[in-house]
PDB file of C-alpha atoms in Angstrom:
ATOM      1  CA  UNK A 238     110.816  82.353  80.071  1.00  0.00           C
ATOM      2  CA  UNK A 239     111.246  84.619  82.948  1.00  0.00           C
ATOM      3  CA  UNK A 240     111.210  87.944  83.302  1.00  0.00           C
ATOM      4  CA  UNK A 241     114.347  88.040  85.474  1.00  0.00           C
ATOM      5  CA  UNK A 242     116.139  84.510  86.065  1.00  0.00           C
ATOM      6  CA  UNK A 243     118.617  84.322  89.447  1.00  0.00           C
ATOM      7  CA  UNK A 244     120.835  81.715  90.715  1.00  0.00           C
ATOM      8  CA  UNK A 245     119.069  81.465  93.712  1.00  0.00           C
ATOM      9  CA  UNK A 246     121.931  79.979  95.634  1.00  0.00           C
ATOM     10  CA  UNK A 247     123.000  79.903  98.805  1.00  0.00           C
ATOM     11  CA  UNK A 248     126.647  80.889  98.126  1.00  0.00           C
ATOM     12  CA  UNK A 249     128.879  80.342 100.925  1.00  0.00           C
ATOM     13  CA  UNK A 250     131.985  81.814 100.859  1.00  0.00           C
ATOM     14  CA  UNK A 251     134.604  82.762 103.246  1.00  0.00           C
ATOM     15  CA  UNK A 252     135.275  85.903 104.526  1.00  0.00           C
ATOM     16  CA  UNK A 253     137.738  87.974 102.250  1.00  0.00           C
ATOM     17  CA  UNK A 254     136.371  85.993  99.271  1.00  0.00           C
ATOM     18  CA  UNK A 255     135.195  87.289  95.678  1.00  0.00           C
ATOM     19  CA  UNK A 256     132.217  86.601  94.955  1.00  0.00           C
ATOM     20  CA  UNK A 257     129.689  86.883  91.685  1.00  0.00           C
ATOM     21  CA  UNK A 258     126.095  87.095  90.831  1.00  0.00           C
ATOM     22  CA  UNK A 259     124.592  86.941  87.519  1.00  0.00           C
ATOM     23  CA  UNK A 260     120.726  87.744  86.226  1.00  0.00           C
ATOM     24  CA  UNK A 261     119.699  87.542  82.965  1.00  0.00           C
ATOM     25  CA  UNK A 262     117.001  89.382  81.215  1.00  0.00           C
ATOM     26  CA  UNK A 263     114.170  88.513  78.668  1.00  0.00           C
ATOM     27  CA  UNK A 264     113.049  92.204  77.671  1.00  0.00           C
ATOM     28  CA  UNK A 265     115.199  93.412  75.673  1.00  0.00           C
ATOM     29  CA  UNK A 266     113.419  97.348  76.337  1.00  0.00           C
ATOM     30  CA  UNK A 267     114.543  97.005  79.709  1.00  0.00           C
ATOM     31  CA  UNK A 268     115.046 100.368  80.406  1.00  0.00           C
ATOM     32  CA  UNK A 269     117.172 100.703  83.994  1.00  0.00           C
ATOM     33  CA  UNK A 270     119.026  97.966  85.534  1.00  0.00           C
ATOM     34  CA  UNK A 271     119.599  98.007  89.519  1.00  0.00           C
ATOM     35  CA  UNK A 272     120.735  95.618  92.465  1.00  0.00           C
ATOM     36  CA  UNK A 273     118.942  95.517  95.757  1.00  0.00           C
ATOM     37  CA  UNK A 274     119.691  93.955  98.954  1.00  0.00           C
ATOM     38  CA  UNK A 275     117.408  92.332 101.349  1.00  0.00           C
ATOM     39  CA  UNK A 276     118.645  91.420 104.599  1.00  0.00           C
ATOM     40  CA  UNK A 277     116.193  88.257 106.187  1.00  0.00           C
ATOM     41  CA  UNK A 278     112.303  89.604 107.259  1.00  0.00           C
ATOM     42  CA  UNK A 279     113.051  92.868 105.716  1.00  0.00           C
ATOM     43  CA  UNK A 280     112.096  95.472 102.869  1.00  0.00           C
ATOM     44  CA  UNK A 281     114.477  95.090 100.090  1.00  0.00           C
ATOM     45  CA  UNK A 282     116.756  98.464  99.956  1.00  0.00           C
ATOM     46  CA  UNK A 283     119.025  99.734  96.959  1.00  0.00           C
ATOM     47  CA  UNK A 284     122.639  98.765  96.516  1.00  0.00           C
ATOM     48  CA  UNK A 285     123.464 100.087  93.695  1.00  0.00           C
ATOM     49  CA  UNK A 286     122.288 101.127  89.606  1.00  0.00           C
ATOM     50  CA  UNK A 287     124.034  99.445  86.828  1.00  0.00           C
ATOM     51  CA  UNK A 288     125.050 101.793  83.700  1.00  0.00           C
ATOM     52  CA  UNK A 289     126.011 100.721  80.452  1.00  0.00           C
ATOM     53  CA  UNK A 290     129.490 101.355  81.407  1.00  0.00           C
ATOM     54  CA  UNK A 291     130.044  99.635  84.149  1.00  0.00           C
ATOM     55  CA  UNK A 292     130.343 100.600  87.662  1.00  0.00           C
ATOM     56  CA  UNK A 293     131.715 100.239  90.907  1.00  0.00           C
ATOM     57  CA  UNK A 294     131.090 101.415  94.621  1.00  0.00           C
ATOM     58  CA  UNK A 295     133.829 100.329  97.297  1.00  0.00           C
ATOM     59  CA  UNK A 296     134.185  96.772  96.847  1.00  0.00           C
ATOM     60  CA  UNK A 297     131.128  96.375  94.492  1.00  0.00           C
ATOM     61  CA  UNK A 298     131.382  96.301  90.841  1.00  0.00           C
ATOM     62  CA  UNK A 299     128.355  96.044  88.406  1.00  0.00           C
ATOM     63  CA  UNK A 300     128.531  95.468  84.818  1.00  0.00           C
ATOM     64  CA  UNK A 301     125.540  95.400  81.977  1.00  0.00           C
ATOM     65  CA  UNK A 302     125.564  93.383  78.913  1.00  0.00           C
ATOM     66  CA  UNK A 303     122.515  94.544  76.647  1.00  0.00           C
ATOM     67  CA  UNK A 304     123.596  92.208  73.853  1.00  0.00           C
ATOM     68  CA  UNK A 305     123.625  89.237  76.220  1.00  0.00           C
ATOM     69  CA  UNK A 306     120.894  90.245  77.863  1.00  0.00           C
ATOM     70  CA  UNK A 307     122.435  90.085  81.118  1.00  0.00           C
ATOM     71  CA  UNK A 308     123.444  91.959  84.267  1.00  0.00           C
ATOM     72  CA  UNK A 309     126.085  90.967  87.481  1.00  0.00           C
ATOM     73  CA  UNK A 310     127.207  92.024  90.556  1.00  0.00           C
ATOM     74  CA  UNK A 311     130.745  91.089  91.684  1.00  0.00           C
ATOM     75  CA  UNK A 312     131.913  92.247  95.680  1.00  0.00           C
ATOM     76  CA  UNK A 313     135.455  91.354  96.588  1.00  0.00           C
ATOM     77  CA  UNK A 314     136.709  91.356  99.769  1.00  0.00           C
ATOM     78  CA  UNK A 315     133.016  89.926 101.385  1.00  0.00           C
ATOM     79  CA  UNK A 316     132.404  90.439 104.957  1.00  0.00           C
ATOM     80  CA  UNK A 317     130.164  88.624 107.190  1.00  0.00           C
ATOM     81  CA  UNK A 318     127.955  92.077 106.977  1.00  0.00           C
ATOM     82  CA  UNK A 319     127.400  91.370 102.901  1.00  0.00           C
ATOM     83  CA  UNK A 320     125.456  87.668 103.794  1.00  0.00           C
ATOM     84  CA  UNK A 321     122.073  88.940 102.361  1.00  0.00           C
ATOM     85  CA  UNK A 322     119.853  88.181  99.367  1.00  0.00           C
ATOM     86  CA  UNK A 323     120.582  90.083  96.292  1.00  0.00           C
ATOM     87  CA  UNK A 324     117.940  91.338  93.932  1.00  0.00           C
ATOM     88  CA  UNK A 325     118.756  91.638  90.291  1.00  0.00           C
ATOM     89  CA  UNK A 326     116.047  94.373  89.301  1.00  0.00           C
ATOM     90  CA  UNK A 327     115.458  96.052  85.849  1.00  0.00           C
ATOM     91  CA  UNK A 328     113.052  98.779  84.687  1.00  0.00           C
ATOM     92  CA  UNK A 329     110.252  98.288  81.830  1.00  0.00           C
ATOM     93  CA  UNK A 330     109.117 102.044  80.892  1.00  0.00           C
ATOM     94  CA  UNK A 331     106.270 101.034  78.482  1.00  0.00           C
ATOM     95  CA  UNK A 332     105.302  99.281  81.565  1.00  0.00           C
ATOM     96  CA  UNK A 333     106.327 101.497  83.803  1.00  0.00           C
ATOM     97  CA  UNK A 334     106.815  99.176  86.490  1.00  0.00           C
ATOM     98  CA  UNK A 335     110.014  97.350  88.449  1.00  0.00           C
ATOM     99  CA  UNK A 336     110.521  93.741  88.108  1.00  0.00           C
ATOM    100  CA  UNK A 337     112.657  91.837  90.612  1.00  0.00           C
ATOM    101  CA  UNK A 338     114.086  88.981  90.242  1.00  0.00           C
ATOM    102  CA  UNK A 339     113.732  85.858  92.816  1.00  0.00           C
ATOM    103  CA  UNK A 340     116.986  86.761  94.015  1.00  0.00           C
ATOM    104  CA  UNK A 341     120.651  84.846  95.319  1.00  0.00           C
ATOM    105  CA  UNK A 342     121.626  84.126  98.881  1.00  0.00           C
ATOM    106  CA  UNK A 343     124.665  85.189  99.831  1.00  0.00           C
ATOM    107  CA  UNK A 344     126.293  83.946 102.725  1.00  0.00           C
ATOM    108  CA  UNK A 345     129.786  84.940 104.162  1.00  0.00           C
ATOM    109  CA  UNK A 346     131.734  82.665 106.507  1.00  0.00           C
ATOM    110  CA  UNK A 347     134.409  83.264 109.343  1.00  0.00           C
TER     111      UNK A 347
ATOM    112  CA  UNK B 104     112.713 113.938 103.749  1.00  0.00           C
ATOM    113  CA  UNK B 105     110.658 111.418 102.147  1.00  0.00           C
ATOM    114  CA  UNK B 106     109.193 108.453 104.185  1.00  0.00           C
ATOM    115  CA  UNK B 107     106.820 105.491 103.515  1.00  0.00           C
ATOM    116  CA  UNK B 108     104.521 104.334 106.276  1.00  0.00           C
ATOM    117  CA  UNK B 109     102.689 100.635 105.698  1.00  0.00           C
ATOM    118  CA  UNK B 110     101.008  99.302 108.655  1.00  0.00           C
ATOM    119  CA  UNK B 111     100.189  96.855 110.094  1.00  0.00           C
ATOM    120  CA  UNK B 112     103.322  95.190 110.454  1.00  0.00           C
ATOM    121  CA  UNK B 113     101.740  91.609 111.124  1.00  0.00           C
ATOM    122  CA  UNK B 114      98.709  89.951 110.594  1.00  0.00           C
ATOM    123  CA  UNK B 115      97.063  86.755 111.425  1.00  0.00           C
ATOM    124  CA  UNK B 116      93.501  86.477 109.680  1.00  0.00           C
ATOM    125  CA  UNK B 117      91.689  83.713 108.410  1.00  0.00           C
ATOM    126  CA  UNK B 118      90.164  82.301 106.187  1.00  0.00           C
ATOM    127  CA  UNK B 119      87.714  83.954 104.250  1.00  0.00           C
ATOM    128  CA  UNK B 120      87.832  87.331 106.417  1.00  0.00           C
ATOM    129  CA  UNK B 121      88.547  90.614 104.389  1.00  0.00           C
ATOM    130  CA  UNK B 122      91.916  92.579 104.139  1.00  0.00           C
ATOM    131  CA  UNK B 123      92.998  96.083 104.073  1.00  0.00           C
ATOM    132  CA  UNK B 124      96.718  96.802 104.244  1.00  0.00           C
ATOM    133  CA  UNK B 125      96.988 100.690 103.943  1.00  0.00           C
ATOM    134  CA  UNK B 126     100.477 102.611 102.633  1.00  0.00           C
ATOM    135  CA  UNK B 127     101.193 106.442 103.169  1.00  0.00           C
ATOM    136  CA  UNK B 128     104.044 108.293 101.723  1.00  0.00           C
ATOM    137  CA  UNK B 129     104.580 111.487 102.817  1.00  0.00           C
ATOM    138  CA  UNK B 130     106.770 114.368 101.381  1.00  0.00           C
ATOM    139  CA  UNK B 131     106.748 113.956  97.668  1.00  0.00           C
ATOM    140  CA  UNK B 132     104.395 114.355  95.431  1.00  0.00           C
ATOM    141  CA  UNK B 133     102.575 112.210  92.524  1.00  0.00           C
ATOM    142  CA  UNK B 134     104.836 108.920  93.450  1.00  0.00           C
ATOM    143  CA  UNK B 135     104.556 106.006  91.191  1.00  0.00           C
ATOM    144  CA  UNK B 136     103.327 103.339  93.780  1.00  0.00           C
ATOM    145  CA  UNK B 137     103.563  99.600  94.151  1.00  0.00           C
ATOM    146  CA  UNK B 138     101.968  96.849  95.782  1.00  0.00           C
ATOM    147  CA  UNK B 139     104.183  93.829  95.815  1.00  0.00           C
ATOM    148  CA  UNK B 140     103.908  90.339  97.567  1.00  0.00           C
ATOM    149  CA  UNK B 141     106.979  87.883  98.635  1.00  0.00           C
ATOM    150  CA  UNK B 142     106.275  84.408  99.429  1.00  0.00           C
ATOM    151  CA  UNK B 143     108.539  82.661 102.052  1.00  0.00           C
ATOM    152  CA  UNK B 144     111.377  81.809 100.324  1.00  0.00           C
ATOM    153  CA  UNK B 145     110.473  83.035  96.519  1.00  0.00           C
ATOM    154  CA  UNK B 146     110.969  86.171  94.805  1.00  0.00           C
ATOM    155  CA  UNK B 147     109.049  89.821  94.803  1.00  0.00           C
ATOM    156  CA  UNK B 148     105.550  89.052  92.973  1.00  0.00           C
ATOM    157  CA  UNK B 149     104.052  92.392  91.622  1.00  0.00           C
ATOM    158  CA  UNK B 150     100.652  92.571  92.444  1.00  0.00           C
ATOM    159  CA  UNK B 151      99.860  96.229  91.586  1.00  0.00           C
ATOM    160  CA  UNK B 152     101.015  99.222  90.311  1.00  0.00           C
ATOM    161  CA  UNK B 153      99.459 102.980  90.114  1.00  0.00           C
ATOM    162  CA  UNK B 154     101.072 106.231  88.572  1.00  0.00           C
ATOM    163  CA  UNK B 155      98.138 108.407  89.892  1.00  0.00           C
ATOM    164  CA  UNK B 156      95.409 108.877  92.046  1.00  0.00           C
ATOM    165  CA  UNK B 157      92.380 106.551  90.501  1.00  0.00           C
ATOM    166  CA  UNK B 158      94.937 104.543  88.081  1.00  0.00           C
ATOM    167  CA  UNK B 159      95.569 101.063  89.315  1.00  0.00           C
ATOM    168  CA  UNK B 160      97.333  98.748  86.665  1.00  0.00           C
ATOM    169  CA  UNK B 161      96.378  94.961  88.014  1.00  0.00           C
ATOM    170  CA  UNK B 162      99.996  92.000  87.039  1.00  0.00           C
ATOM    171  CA  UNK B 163      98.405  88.937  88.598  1.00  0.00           C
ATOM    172  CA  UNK B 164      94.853  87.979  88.392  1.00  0.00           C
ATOM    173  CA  UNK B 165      93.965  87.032  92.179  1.00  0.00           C
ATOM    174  CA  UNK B 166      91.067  87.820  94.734  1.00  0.00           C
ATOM    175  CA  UNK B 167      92.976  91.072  95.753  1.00  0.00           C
ATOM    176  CA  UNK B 168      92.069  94.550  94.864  1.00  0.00           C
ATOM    177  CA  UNK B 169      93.998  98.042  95.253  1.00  0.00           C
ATOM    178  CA  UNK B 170      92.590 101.237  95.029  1.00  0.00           C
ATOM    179  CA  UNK B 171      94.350 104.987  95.042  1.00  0.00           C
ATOM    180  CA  UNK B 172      91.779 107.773  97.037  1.00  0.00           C
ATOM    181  CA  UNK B 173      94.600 110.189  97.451  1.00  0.00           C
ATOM    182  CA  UNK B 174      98.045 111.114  95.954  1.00  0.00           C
ATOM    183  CA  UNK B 175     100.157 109.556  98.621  1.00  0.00           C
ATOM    184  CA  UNK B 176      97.754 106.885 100.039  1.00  0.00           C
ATOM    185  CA  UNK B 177      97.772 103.211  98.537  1.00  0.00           C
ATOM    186  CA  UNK B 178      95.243 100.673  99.788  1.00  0.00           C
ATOM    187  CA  UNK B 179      95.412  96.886  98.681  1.00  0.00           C
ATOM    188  CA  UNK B 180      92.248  94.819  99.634  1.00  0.00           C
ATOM    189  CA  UNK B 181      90.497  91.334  99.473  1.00  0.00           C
ATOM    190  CA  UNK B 182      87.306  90.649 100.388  1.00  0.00           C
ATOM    191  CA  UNK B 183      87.933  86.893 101.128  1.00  0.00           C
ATOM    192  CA  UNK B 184      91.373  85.842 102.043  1.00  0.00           C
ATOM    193  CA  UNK B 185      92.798  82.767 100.933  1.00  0.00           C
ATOM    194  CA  UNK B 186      95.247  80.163 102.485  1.00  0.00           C
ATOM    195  CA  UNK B 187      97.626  81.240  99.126  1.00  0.00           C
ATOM    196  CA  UNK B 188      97.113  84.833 100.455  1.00  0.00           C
ATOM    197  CA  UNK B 189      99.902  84.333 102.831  1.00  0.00           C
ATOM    198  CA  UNK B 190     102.708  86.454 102.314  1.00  0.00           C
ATOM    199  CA  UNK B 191     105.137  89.464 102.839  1.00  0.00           C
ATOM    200  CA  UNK B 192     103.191  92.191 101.264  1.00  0.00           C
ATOM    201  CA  UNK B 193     105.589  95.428 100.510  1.00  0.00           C
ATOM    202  CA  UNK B 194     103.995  98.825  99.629  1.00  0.00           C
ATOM    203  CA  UNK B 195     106.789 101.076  97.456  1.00  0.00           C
ATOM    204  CA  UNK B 196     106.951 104.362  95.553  1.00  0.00           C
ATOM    205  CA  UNK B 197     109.925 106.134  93.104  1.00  0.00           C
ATOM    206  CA  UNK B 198     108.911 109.751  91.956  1.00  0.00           C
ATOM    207  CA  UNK B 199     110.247 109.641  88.306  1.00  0.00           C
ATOM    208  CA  UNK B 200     108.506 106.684  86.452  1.00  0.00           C
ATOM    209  CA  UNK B 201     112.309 106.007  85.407  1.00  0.00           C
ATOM    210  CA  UNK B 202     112.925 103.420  87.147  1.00  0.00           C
ATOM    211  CA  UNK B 203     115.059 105.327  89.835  1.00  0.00           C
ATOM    212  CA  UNK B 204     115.412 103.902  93.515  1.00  0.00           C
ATOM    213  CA  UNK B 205     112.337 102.677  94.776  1.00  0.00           C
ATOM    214  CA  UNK B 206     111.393 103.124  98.570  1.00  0.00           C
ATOM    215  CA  UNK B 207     110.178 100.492 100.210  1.00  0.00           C
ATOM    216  CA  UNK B 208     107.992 100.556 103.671  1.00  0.00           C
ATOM    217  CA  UNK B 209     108.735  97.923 105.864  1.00  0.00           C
ATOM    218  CA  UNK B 210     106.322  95.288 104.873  1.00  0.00           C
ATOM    219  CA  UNK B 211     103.007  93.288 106.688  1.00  0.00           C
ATOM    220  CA  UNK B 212     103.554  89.817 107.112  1.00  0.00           C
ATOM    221  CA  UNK B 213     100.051  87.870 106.855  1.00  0.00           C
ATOM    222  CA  UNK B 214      99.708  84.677 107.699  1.00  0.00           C
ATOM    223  CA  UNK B 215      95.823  83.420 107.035  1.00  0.00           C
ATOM    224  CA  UNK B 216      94.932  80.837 108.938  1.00  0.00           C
TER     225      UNK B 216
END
């Protein structure tokens, strides 16, 4: 089993749409949970951490599940700026490394 | 501030020739740093990680190499390319060892021919 398992998509949705992502998880000493965002032919850059509580920024919402083993992103409202390929990404500390996942395509329609 | 430098951006080599992608960071200090490759349309492989200068920890068994002379300075290496060497190779460092945002540089795409 994977490390990190994606839907790797596409999603197309309209503009003003709601849209979700899940990634599931196969180490359960995952340590830090995160979402990046990788526009085409470029370095993947943060969007946002996930906390055991849930959390949102603007019209993104993230939400852990430790017991499920399983992370998501939800963004309501998409623009045509938010087509991009999101990361799931999660933190191993005896490991000490960052494992991404293969990621899902996102793409917003007019 | 804190920025990454990789160079060179692109790079067409082949076959069999030897590789050395070099990453700087510049204003931290003892950075975690990470060699990763992406393979047109697949996901971020790790490749190599170090936590300090001289410690390389090796995820995938390949004909690359990486090696740490300084604090801030990252070098990954082959001394024969391959054809399956072909890639988006991504240098990046986070400070903590927490898993807290990781920089990324902006990436050298090689293309062996």
């Amino acid at each position: 089993r994977k490390e990190v398992e994606q839907d790797p998509g596409p999603f197309n949705v309209p503009e003003g749409a709601t849209v979700a992502f899940n990634c599931t998880y196969s180490n359960s000493a995952s340590q830090s949970f995160f979402w990046y965002r990788q526009d085409c032919r470029k370095e993947p850059k943060l969007l946002m951490s996930v906390y055991s509580s849930g959390n949102e920024d603007g019209r993104f919402t993230a939400q852990l599940n430790r017991a499920s083993q399983y992370i998501s992103l939800l963004i309501r409202d998409s623009k045509l700026s938010d087509s991009a390929t999101y990361l799931c990404v999660l933190f191993t500390g005896g490991g000490n490394k960052l494992t991404f996942g293969t990621g899902t395509q996102l793409k917003v329609e007019l | 501030s804190q920025t990454i430098h990789q160079w060179p951006a692109t790079l067409v080599q082949p076959v069999g020739s030897p590789l050395s992608l070099e990453c700087t960071v510049e204003g931290t200090s003892n950075p975690n740093l990470y060699w990763y490759r992406q393979a047109a349309g697949r996901g971020l492989q790790l490749l190599f990680y170090s936590v300090g200068i001289g410690q390389i920890s090796s995820e995938v068994p390949q004909n690359l190499s990486a090696s740490r002379p300084q604090d801030r300075q990252f070098i990954l290496s082959s001394k024969k390319l391959l054809l399956s060497d072909s890639g988006f190779y991504l240098c990046a460092w986070e400070t903590t060892g927490k898993g807290t945002e990781a920089f990324f540089g902006q990436g050298t795409r090689l293309t062996v021919v």
